[in-house]
Amino acid sequence: MFSFKQKTSLEAEVLRYVGQPYIIFSQKGDFMRGHPKVSEMLWNLGLGENQMQTRDALIAGLKSQEMNPYDDAARQILNEQLLLENTTDFSCVSEYEGFYVLVQVKDTDAGSYALFKDITHDYILLSSGMRLSFDSYTMLGVLKNIPCGVLICDARDEGNPILCANNQFLKTASITGKDVQDRPVVEILSRYFYHRDLHGLLHDYLENGTAFSIDIERQDQGFFQWIRLGAQTVESEDGALNYFIISVEDLTDVKTRQAQQNQSYKMEILGQLASGVAHDFNNVLSVVEGYARMIRKDYDSEDLVEKVDYIIDSVQKGSALTKQVMNYGRQVRMKPEVIDLGQTILNLKPLLKPLLNETIVLSIDVIDDVFIRCAPDNMVRVLMNLVVNGRDAMEGEGGKITVSLFPDKKDLDYVVLSVKDEGCGMSEEVQKRIFDPYYTTKSNDKGTGVGMSTVQSLVKKMNAGIDINSQEGLGTEMLIRIPRSLEKPKENTEDSASIAGDTPLSGLTIMLVEDNADLLDVLAKCLEGYGAKVLATGNANKALEIQDEHEGEIELLLTDVVMPDLSGIRLSELFESVRPNIDTIFFSGYSPSSQVVENQVPANVPFIPKPIDHEVLLKTILEKRSLLFLDVTRQEKKVGAKKSAIKSSYKALYTIAGNALDRKQS
């Protein structure tokens, strides 16, 4: 045994080479301590733990695998890469089945120690004729760690064996250095990065120097990868092609960002399409509802009124459906609010059913009065993704998808939303990776690998959690645990107006502007039925001409927001410039939270979404009219005609109005 002081001195000397595998022997040469990697390195050299027991056994084992001392590459490594500054008692390069190790043994008064270094890559490069100076080893270290995959191949050998593969290549291909060392480059690339033209391109490159770059799409363990392969030559001093480099660039992140941008663009286009269709459809619904309400008002038959109420109820359901389509398709998402989760799920059934074919049954089982806080369109996206996944899991087989809502038995402050299918189920390995971005078990044309990662992200925004219950062959159940809200959803305050008399709008002149002729007609009849005088037109420019010719007051402008030639917003500005006391009410087939409405309609101006409920319209007008009568100052300002300031021609009117608006803004 050696003293504590001797032991401390020896270990301190070894620790100067921290990071290198080592073995420490006592003064007698017995094993004392070793780095964990030493066992692996000795095993790679074909040696066992017996060679670690004593200093002499280790040296004997290393000598049995020692390289020829006259090997040029081994000699250069011994001269340039020795770890110890002082003379060592034993040093060699040992090799076994393509694994090369530099070993140095040093004896001291306190004992002995051995240091080990893996030099496999360096030896192969040197033995292939690539003479590297000390500085070149630094460059080799850089090459091994650059973020682009690199293969250095021998152009002189018929099989073009791989001499060196850097760390990034091994990571991209999910393989080890032993898997590629000395293997033909075409074999390795074809196995891990198959492309039908690769062999021909590589042949042309080696024969004619024709450079190439190809993009490859591959799926590795469920993950999509996009790889770009390229080639570069390494010429010797005499211009001969001795080596070439294959670059392997992982474009997955770049392609993913492009796909996300394309998807965002598609969703934007879908949102615009949905908004346009919903706008036109809401016009149709407004006409249907308008005539239905007029029939209901004019006839007393209970049987007829009951049937008309069915028509009005169907119109309102159709309107709710168009709003859901618009909310799902639009780019700007809704803000979190308190919703009735059970009712929201029931309302989504018309959107979910078209996603399924006739072999799949959709069942919904929810409980009442479950309030949570979330953005409603986020819940739509979660359910649609989960239902689509359930559908794909039952492809060709059919079955049942059950969406259910029930209290969390472990904590009544939470509820559980379950989406269960009778599909193929998932293995434990798939369940571990199901939420990883771009992981998918579907084919390229059906899966993008972002659906479940999106679901997880949206669930987190609800302060909720998601679990999986699945077995192969027995289906899958996705369980979302969501905290309840103590608040209740905001109630709809737009109750039916209580109207006194048959003509509550008597004495009021309204300018009505709507480019849909059918809707214009039904709205005009409705307003006239309530006693108003209506100046109706389907063109904004025509509205300016009508108001120019009208001798009396126009108390209210009722206009659509989106119209050809001139928008309702601009029309309102022009009317206010020549009739400062006029009030405005906007209406539109676009949703109140759409960009068209949010970005254009002033916050203090009433807005009515289509299809237009006549009772809501009447109540809104009466509220504006009461403000007119209560504001005496405003009424006095009406005294004094402005007509003399306006020329009779529409062109002159437009010019004066524009100038007045510019002055107002400045």
XYZ file of C-alpha atoms in Angstrom:
666
model
C 0.000 0.000 0.000
C 1.090 3.590 -0.537
C 0.471 6.471 1.808
C -2.421 8.935 1.571
C 0.065 11.615 0.568
C 1.394 9.465 -2.264
C -2.121 8.596 -3.392
C -3.165 12.254 -3.431
C -0.089 13.211 -5.424
C -0.697 10.496 -8.052
C -4.398 11.312 -8.498
C -3.594 15.005 -8.773
C -1.217 14.262 -11.638
C -3.821 12.116 -13.424
C -6.500 14.771 -12.999
C -4.380 17.132 -15.084
C -5.707 15.130 -18.017
C -9.349 15.352 -16.987
C -11.717 14.096 -19.689
C -9.384 11.282 -20.808
C -10.175 7.694 -19.724
C -7.541 6.436 -17.260
C -6.495 3.577 -14.935
C -4.487 4.034 -11.709
C -2.256 1.229 -10.410
C -0.582 0.905 -7.014
C 3.200 0.779 -6.431
C 2.943 -2.994 -6.783
C 1.134 -2.615 -10.090
C -2.333 -3.662 -8.865
C -5.531 -1.991 -10.139
C -6.757 0.796 -7.857
C -9.222 2.938 -9.820
C -10.399 3.441 -13.394
C -12.546 5.682 -15.580
C -15.899 4.028 -16.564
C -15.121 4.358 -20.319
C -11.975 2.225 -20.035
C -13.951 -1.027 -19.874
C -15.782 -0.142 -23.092
C -12.548 0.812 -24.882
C -10.789 -2.391 -23.844
C -13.805 -4.410 -24.925
C -13.668 -2.694 -28.358
C -10.018 -3.778 -28.535
C -10.997 -7.396 -27.875
C -9.647 -7.295 -24.311
C -11.428 -8.001 -21.043
C -11.412 -7.010 -17.384
C -8.499 -9.386 -16.729
C -6.208 -6.978 -18.555
C -7.214 -4.229 -16.097
C -6.169 -6.083 -12.935
C -2.451 -5.251 -13.133
C -0.135 -2.900 -14.970
C 1.758 -5.759 -16.616
C -1.431 -7.536 -17.743
C -2.637 -4.310 -19.372
C 0.623 -3.763 -21.272
C 0.682 -7.418 -22.387
C -2.870 -7.142 -23.709
C -2.157 -3.884 -25.513
C 0.946 -5.331 -27.115
C -1.104 -8.248 -28.456
C -3.185 -5.733 -30.402
C -0.359 -3.260 -31.110
C -0.046 -1.777 -34.575
C 3.084 -2.317 -36.631
C 5.582 0.240 -35.225
C 6.595 1.084 -38.775
C 3.029 2.017 -39.769
C 3.271 5.649 -40.960
C -0.076 6.730 -39.564
C 0.580 5.133 -36.178
C 4.003 6.746 -35.964
C 2.625 10.195 -36.833
C -0.054 9.880 -34.157
C 2.539 8.798 -31.585
C 4.677 11.806 -32.494
C 1.892 14.424 -32.597
C -0.880 13.331 -30.251
C 0.859 12.126 -27.089
C -1.081 13.329 -24.079
C 1.860 13.345 -21.651
C 4.524 15.993 -21.928
C 7.264 13.893 -20.320
C 8.691 10.636 -21.518
C 6.378 7.692 -20.859
C 7.405 4.200 -19.877
C 5.108 2.629 -22.481
C 3.065 3.950 -25.407
C 1.439 2.284 -28.401
C -1.389 2.375 -30.912
C -3.589 -0.714 -30.551
C -6.201 -1.847 -33.051
C -8.995 -4.397 -33.200
C -11.578 -4.700 -36.018
C -11.266 -1.071 -37.118
C -11.117 0.458 -33.611
C -7.894 2.379 -32.860
C -6.672 3.536 -29.428
C -3.602 5.486 -28.339
C -2.402 4.301 -24.878
C 0.337 5.749 -22.686
C 1.573 4.289 -19.379
C 3.673 6.311 -16.909
C 5.349 5.074 -13.743
C 5.862 7.305 -10.678
C 7.099 6.810 -7.118
C 3.484 6.656 -5.934
C 2.341 4.151 -8.557
C 1.456 3.973 -12.251
C -1.311 5.284 -14.466
C -2.451 4.743 -18.040
C -4.264 7.218 -20.326
C -6.444 6.191 -23.287
C -7.581 8.126 -26.402
C -9.877 6.998 -29.236
C -8.054 7.889 -32.483
C -10.159 5.845 -34.929
C -11.136 8.755 -37.217
C -7.669 10.284 -37.128
C -5.913 7.028 -37.970
C -8.228 6.269 -40.908
C -7.657 9.707 -42.412
C -3.913 9.438 -42.022
C -3.703 5.895 -43.354
C -5.704 6.975 -46.410
C -2.996 9.447 -47.397
C -4.562 12.620 -45.996
C -1.448 13.941 -44.210
C -2.531 16.148 -41.343
C -0.340 18.551 -39.422
C -1.023 19.467 -35.807
C -3.193 22.376 -36.993
C -5.102 19.961 -39.226
C -6.269 18.072 -36.164
C -7.871 21.270 -34.973
C -9.668 21.529 -38.322
C -10.704 17.882 -38.009
C -12.262 18.689 -34.648
C -14.225 21.514 -36.273
C -15.328 19.195 -39.094
C -16.611 16.645 -36.631
C -18.817 19.189 -34.873
C -20.161 21.446 -37.629
C -23.997 21.459 -37.875
C -23.971 19.969 -41.394
C -23.510 16.238 -41.914
C -20.284 15.331 -43.746
C -18.949 12.112 -45.256
C -15.333 11.923 -46.486
C -15.043 9.188 -49.088
C -12.197 7.560 -51.026
C -12.529 8.314 -54.757
C -9.653 5.969 -55.683
C -11.303 2.782 -54.436
C -13.949 1.234 -56.671
C -16.455 0.972 -53.839
C -15.783 4.554 -52.658
C -15.596 3.572 -48.973
C -16.459 6.096 -46.281
C -13.308 7.199 -44.453
C -14.916 9.543 -41.956
C -18.419 10.521 -40.866
C -18.875 13.521 -38.608
C -21.173 13.700 -35.595
C -23.994 15.534 -37.383
C -24.207 12.897 -40.106
C -24.433 10.123 -37.521
C -27.146 12.053 -35.685
C -29.143 12.754 -38.850
C -28.998 9.113 -39.960
C -29.514 7.814 -36.374
C -26.523 5.474 -36.645
C -23.051 4.992 -35.104
C -19.604 5.394 -36.597
C -19.101 1.631 -36.773
C -22.153 1.333 -39.039
C -20.544 3.435 -41.783
C -16.786 2.996 -41.422
C -15.230 1.607 -44.639
C -18.683 0.907 -46.085
C -19.388 1.878 -49.745
C -20.928 5.357 -49.797
C -23.721 4.347 -52.204
C -24.730 1.501 -49.886
C -24.977 3.787 -46.847
C -26.730 6.647 -48.630
C -29.182 4.302 -50.344
C -29.975 2.609 -47.049
C -30.583 5.745 -44.992
C -31.313 8.436 -47.618
C -32.839 6.573 -50.547
C -33.456 8.437 -53.784
C -34.077 6.716 -57.103
C -31.578 8.960 -58.943
C -28.825 8.873 -56.313
C -26.740 6.056 -57.829
C -26.739 7.620 -61.295
C -25.942 11.106 -60.002
C -23.057 9.822 -57.926
C -21.695 7.847 -60.886
C -21.817 10.927 -63.153
C -20.135 12.958 -60.441
C -17.230 10.545 -60.088
C -16.866 10.007 -63.839
C -17.389 13.540 -65.138
C -17.223 15.798 -62.095
C -20.903 16.757 -62.551
C -21.921 18.329 -59.249
C -25.356 17.528 -57.872
C -27.733 18.514 -55.108
C -30.932 16.597 -54.405
C -33.667 16.896 -51.775
C -34.932 13.734 -50.135
C -38.020 13.213 -47.993
C -37.770 10.357 -45.513
C -39.664 9.072 -42.500
C -37.526 7.861 -39.603
C -39.255 6.186 -36.654
C -42.412 8.184 -37.289
C -40.690 11.546 -37.831
C -40.587 13.268 -41.193
C -37.185 14.483 -42.333
C -36.185 16.531 -45.362
C -32.549 16.054 -46.377
C -30.420 17.767 -49.031
C -27.468 15.758 -50.390
C -24.603 17.426 -52.234
C -21.040 16.583 -53.339
C -17.670 18.356 -53.313
C -14.249 17.249 -54.505
C -10.976 17.199 -52.570
C -8.180 17.365 -55.148
C -4.527 16.579 -54.467
C -1.639 18.883 -55.393
C -1.389 17.289 -58.840
C -5.121 17.824 -59.449
C -6.075 14.164 -59.036
C -9.450 13.332 -57.485
C -8.466 11.247 -54.473
C -11.306 12.083 -52.125
C -14.754 13.593 -52.238
C -17.114 14.956 -49.609
C -20.829 14.250 -49.372
C -22.733 16.934 -47.478
C -25.968 15.951 -45.751
C -28.017 18.969 -44.710
C -31.079 18.500 -42.523
C -33.746 20.858 -43.921
C -36.516 19.650 -41.628
C -36.788 22.904 -39.664
C -36.716 25.006 -42.842
C -39.314 22.848 -44.596
C -41.451 22.820 -41.466
C -41.479 26.618 -41.288
C -42.387 26.746 -44.978
C -45.187 24.226 -44.403
C -46.485 26.276 -41.475
C -46.448 29.420 -43.604
C -48.260 27.601 -46.417
C -50.787 26.208 -43.955
C -51.299 29.672 -42.501
C -51.830 31.029 -46.008
C -54.315 28.238 -46.783
C -56.189 28.958 -43.571
C -56.263 32.638 -44.458
C -57.692 31.820 -47.888
C -60.152 29.395 -46.283
C -61.174 32.114 -43.841
C -61.750 34.583 -46.667
C -63.730 31.974 -48.614
C -65.779 31.051 -45.541
C -66.445 34.704 -44.774
C -67.539 35.384 -48.341
C -69.847 32.367 -48.464
C -71.247 33.140 -45.015
C -71.822 36.772 -46.010
C -73.908 35.763 -49.024
C -75.659 32.984 -47.108
C -76.562 35.387 -44.315
C -78.180 37.656 -46.894
C -80.387 34.739 -47.944
C -81.213 33.914 -44.324
C -82.065 37.560 -43.660
C -84.614 37.548 -46.486
C -86.185 34.302 -45.274
C -86.363 35.488 -41.673
C -87.653 38.926 -42.693
C -90.639 37.609 -44.620
C -91.295 34.999 -41.918
C -91.502 37.716 -39.254
C -93.797 39.837 -41.435
C -96.113 36.865 -41.881
C -96.024 36.260 -38.141
C -96.895 39.910 -37.490
C -99.722 40.148 -40.048
C -101.558 36.892 -39.337
C -103.164 35.655 -36.116
C -103.599 31.980 -36.979
C -101.943 29.912 -34.224
C -101.167 27.072 -36.620
C -99.538 29.464 -39.096
C -97.593 31.276 -36.359
C -96.257 27.953 -35.060
C -95.018 26.987 -38.535
C -93.443 30.398 -39.070
C -91.677 30.074 -35.708
C -90.137 26.834 -36.984
C -88.839 28.742 -40.014
C -87.363 31.495 -37.821
C -85.764 28.903 -35.507
C -84.177 27.114 -38.494
C -82.809 30.420 -39.786
C -81.186 31.099 -36.422
C -79.607 27.616 -36.394
C -78.274 28.237 -39.892
C -76.860 31.552 -38.739
C -75.111 29.884 -35.780
C -73.585 27.315 -38.145
C -72.165 29.993 -40.458
C -70.625 31.746 -37.446
C -68.887 28.521 -36.411
C -67.484 28.035 -39.914
C -66.224 31.617 -39.983
C -64.668 31.378 -36.518
C -62.818 28.185 -37.444
C -61.561 29.531 -40.749
C -60.459 33.001 -39.787
C -56.836 33.854 -39.030
C -57.486 36.127 -36.038
C -58.455 33.890 -33.131
C -61.121 34.585 -30.534
C -60.252 35.745 -27.034
C -60.789 33.442 -24.027
C -64.239 33.699 -22.491
C -66.479 31.662 -20.226
C -68.489 29.136 -22.259
C -71.006 26.400 -21.552
C -68.851 23.441 -22.620
C -71.709 20.961 -22.994
C -73.732 23.313 -25.190
C -70.634 24.191 -27.215
C -70.015 20.498 -27.947
C -73.633 19.992 -28.992
C -73.428 23.033 -31.268
C -70.336 21.565 -32.938
C -72.076 18.354 -33.993
C -73.095 19.778 -37.416
C -69.415 20.595 -38.040
C -68.089 17.227 -36.850
C -70.504 14.894 -38.655
C -69.389 15.835 -42.211
C -65.836 14.771 -41.274
C -66.993 11.148 -40.912
C -68.126 8.654 -43.535
C -71.289 6.589 -43.346
C -69.532 3.679 -41.564
C -68.735 5.774 -38.474
C -71.301 6.808 -35.873
C -70.786 9.974 -33.827
C -72.251 9.858 -30.308
C -72.303 12.866 -27.959
C -73.077 12.550 -24.249
C -72.672 15.713 -22.154
C -73.864 17.149 -18.856
C -75.456 20.550 -18.308
C -74.063 23.674 -16.677
C -70.365 22.961 -17.165
C -68.628 26.318 -17.503
C -64.968 26.693 -18.514
C -62.790 29.543 -19.736
C -61.255 29.168 -23.183
C -61.315 30.621 -26.679
C -64.325 28.916 -28.341
C -62.491 28.344 -31.624
C -59.663 26.577 -29.731
C -62.193 24.035 -28.472
C -63.390 23.599 -32.066
C -59.845 22.863 -33.238
C -59.196 20.394 -30.397
C -62.369 18.411 -31.054
C -61.940 18.408 -34.821
C -58.355 17.101 -34.539
C -59.309 14.352 -32.084
C -62.358 13.282 -34.095
C -60.327 13.171 -37.323
C -57.657 11.042 -35.595
C -60.372 8.665 -34.374
C -61.796 8.469 -37.883
C -58.373 7.642 -39.381
C -57.796 4.965 -36.725
C -60.989 3.201 -37.912
C -60.282 3.597 -41.631
C -61.854 0.777 -43.599
C -63.375 -0.803 -40.490
C -66.007 1.654 -39.298
C -67.185 1.947 -35.729
C -68.197 4.539 -33.180
C -66.650 7.778 -31.927
C -67.983 8.919 -28.555
C -67.555 12.473 -27.292
C -68.544 12.660 -23.639
C -68.332 15.135 -20.788
C -68.423 14.130 -17.120
C -67.216 15.340 -13.679
C -63.720 14.463 -12.536
C -64.275 12.060 -9.638
C -60.878 12.889 -8.130
C -61.500 16.650 -8.089
C -64.963 18.138 -8.619
C -63.369 21.473 -9.567
C -62.469 19.798 -12.872
C -64.397 18.158 -15.689
C -63.202 15.523 -18.149
C -63.770 15.740 -21.893
C -63.374 12.321 -23.496
C -63.047 11.439 -27.182
C -63.088 7.666 -27.629
C -62.805 5.592 -30.803
C -62.949 1.885 -31.640
C -59.919 1.941 -33.931
C -56.575 0.165 -34.068
C -55.198 1.656 -30.844
C -51.605 2.663 -30.128
C -48.515 0.864 -28.884
C -46.668 2.158 -25.814
C -43.884 3.505 -28.041
C -46.344 5.515 -30.150
C -48.064 6.856 -27.023
C -44.731 8.164 -25.715
C -44.138 10.178 -28.901
C -47.668 11.081 -30.019
C -47.338 14.731 -28.931
C -43.900 15.260 -30.503
C -44.025 17.836 -33.311
C -43.988 16.278 -36.802
C -44.360 12.733 -35.463
C -47.004 10.719 -37.283
C -47.986 7.125 -37.922
C -49.913 8.100 -41.062
C -48.684 8.060 -44.629
C -47.144 11.179 -46.189
C -50.344 12.140 -48.014
C -52.506 11.939 -44.871
C -50.432 13.071 -41.916
C -48.296 16.125 -41.214
C -47.381 15.294 -37.626
C -48.667 18.601 -36.219
C -52.245 17.686 -35.235
C -51.606 16.219 -31.781
C -48.854 18.690 -30.904
C -51.362 21.449 -31.759
C -53.977 19.792 -29.524
C -51.516 19.652 -26.628
C -50.616 23.318 -27.115
C -54.283 24.397 -27.151
C -55.070 22.264 -24.098
C -52.267 23.975 -22.169
C -53.809 27.355 -23.020
C -56.929 26.178 -21.169
C -54.766 25.347 -18.110
C -55.826 21.769 -18.742
C -54.043 18.433 -19.160
C -54.406 15.589 -21.642
C -53.920 11.831 -21.110
C -54.090 8.775 -23.352
C -55.783 5.460 -22.647
C -55.057 3.096 -25.517
C -54.289 -0.522 -26.338
C -53.433 -1.997 -29.694
C -56.555 -3.434 -31.281
C -58.864 -2.012 -28.604
C -59.160 1.632 -29.582
C -58.040 4.904 -28.024
C -59.537 7.323 -25.525
C -58.171 10.868 -25.228
C -58.987 12.434 -21.851
C -58.763 16.201 -21.353
C -59.001 17.371 -17.733
C -60.234 20.986 -17.665
C -60.700 23.314 -14.663
C -64.240 24.601 -14.118
C -64.973 28.316 -14.089
C -66.849 29.881 -11.191
C -68.213 32.489 -13.594
C -71.117 31.963 -15.944
C -71.274 32.846 -19.644
C -72.457 36.337 -20.482
C -76.169 36.336 -21.120
C -77.559 37.652 -24.359
C -79.038 41.022 -23.476
C -80.629 41.478 -26.868
C -84.131 40.550 -25.722
C -87.102 41.328 -27.853
C -88.090 44.956 -27.653
C -91.343 45.849 -25.982
C -93.006 48.040 -28.579
C -95.853 50.439 -27.872
C -98.121 50.867 -30.876
C -98.004 49.498 -34.395
C -95.887 52.314 -35.854
C -93.112 53.111 -33.345
C -90.922 54.630 -36.080
C -93.548 57.083 -37.295
C -92.033 60.430 -38.319
C -88.532 58.988 -38.805
C -86.764 59.168 -42.181
C -84.220 56.405 -42.790
C -81.693 56.105 -45.609
C -81.383 52.348 -46.248
C -78.412 51.124 -48.338
C -78.024 47.387 -49.151
C -76.588 45.946 -52.377
C -78.648 42.722 -52.188
C -81.969 43.565 -53.867
C -84.039 40.925 -52.055
C -82.754 41.934 -48.649
C -83.166 45.624 -49.473
C -86.808 44.990 -50.324
C -87.625 43.037 -47.172
C -85.848 45.525 -44.873
C -87.650 48.466 -46.516
C -91.033 46.769 -46.042
C -90.194 45.963 -42.433
C -89.212 49.559 -41.615
C -92.197 50.990 -43.481
C -94.419 48.588 -41.546
C -93.141 50.192 -38.351
C -94.077 53.642 -39.678
C -90.740 54.945 -40.964
C -90.214 56.780 -44.231
C -87.548 54.777 -46.106
C -85.218 56.061 -48.806
C -83.913 52.746 -50.156
C -81.144 52.088 -52.663
C -78.722 49.328 -53.536
C -75.844 51.659 -54.419
C -73.818 53.921 -52.103
C -73.182 56.533 -54.773
C -76.894 56.615 -55.546
C -77.549 57.183 -51.844
C -75.519 60.401 -52.012
C -77.602 61.621 -54.953
C -80.884 60.765 -53.170
C -79.911 62.649 -50.036
C -78.923 65.635 -52.192
C -82.395 65.739 -53.734
C -84.235 65.095 -50.455
C -85.653 68.329 -49.008
C -86.319 67.167 -45.454
C -84.243 65.717 -42.630
C -82.706 62.235 -42.699
C -82.360 61.116 -39.106
C -80.752 57.720 -39.665
C -78.377 56.012 -42.113
C -78.813 52.228 -42.084
C -76.128 50.696 -44.311
C -74.274 47.500 -45.125
C -70.536 47.616 -44.359
C -69.178 45.871 -47.472
C -70.489 47.088 -50.824
C -69.055 47.572 -54.327
C -67.675 50.970 -55.372
C -68.049 52.602 -51.950
C -68.011 50.984 -48.509
C -70.607 51.711 -45.863
C -67.872 53.164 -43.634
C -66.864 55.757 -46.253
C -70.519 56.449 -47.051
C -71.154 57.220 -43.381
C -68.216 59.634 -43.281
C -69.533 61.484 -46.354
C -73.064 61.674 -44.939
C -71.771 63.077 -41.634
C -69.747 65.724 -43.473
C -72.884 67.129 -45.145
C -75.458 66.090 -42.527
C -73.561 66.384 -39.221
C -76.565 65.387 -37.111
C -77.326 62.093 -38.827
C -76.980 58.827 -36.885
C -75.650 55.594 -38.361
C -76.294 51.903 -37.797
C -74.142 49.348 -39.648
C -75.044 45.771 -40.533
C -73.100 43.011 -42.307
C -73.002 39.324 -43.123
C -69.468 39.216 -41.676
C -68.986 38.247 -38.051
C -68.633 41.092 -35.494
C -65.174 39.703 -34.594
C -63.984 39.423 -38.207
C -61.205 41.656 -39.470
C -63.633 43.438 -41.809
C -65.785 44.597 -38.895
C -63.186 44.927 -36.129
C -60.817 47.049 -38.233
C -63.399 49.324 -39.872
C -66.550 49.833 -37.817
C -66.115 52.563 -35.157
C -66.510 51.264 -31.622
C -69.252 53.748 -30.710
C -71.480 52.954 -33.693
C -74.134 50.178 -33.389
C -73.529 47.054 -35.450
C -76.093 44.340 -36.282
C -74.904 41.015 -37.742
C -76.878 39.250 -40.457
C -79.287 37.546 -40.613
C -81.009 40.623 -39.228
C -83.489 40.024 -36.431
C -86.205 42.633 -37.063
C -86.965 43.041 -33.374
C -83.269 43.649 -32.605
C -83.145 46.148 -35.474
C -86.209 47.978 -34.156
C -84.832 48.091 -30.607
C -81.480 49.464 -31.840
C -83.225 52.178 -33.882
C -85.432 53.181 -30.950
C -82.388 53.504 -28.703
C -80.734 55.818 -31.224
C -83.988 57.772 -31.655
C -84.365 58.339 -27.911
C -80.889 59.810 -27.852
C -81.951 62.204 -30.607
C -84.960 63.442 -28.643
C -83.050 63.781 -25.362
C -80.203 65.803 -26.860
C -81.818 69.247 -27.145
C -78.573 70.891 -28.167
C -78.271 68.519 -31.024
C -81.781 69.213 -32.134
C -81.076 72.943 -32.154
C -78.067 72.385 -34.336
C -80.372 70.968 -36.964
C -81.849 74.424 -37.449
C -80.247 76.063 -40.446
C -80.153 74.318 -43.744
C -76.920 72.904 -45.122
C -78.400 72.286 -48.530
C -77.244 75.635 -49.928
C -73.657 74.527 -49.383
C -74.107 71.471 -51.595
C -74.287 71.572 -55.350
C -76.984 69.609 -57.029
C -74.641 67.356 -58.944
C -73.277 64.248 -57.228
C -69.736 65.022 -58.396
C -69.697 68.395 -56.645
C -71.247 66.868 -53.527
C -68.561 64.225 -53.369
C -65.794 66.858 -53.714
C -67.192 69.106 -50.965
C -67.751 66.120 -48.699
C -64.214 64.892 -49.241
C -62.763 68.322 -48.468
C -64.877 68.624 -45.338
C -63.692 65.206 -44.170
C -60.038 66.135 -44.792
C -60.465 69.307 -42.715
C -62.086 67.329 -39.963
C -59.244 64.807 -39.847
C -56.542 67.526 -39.920
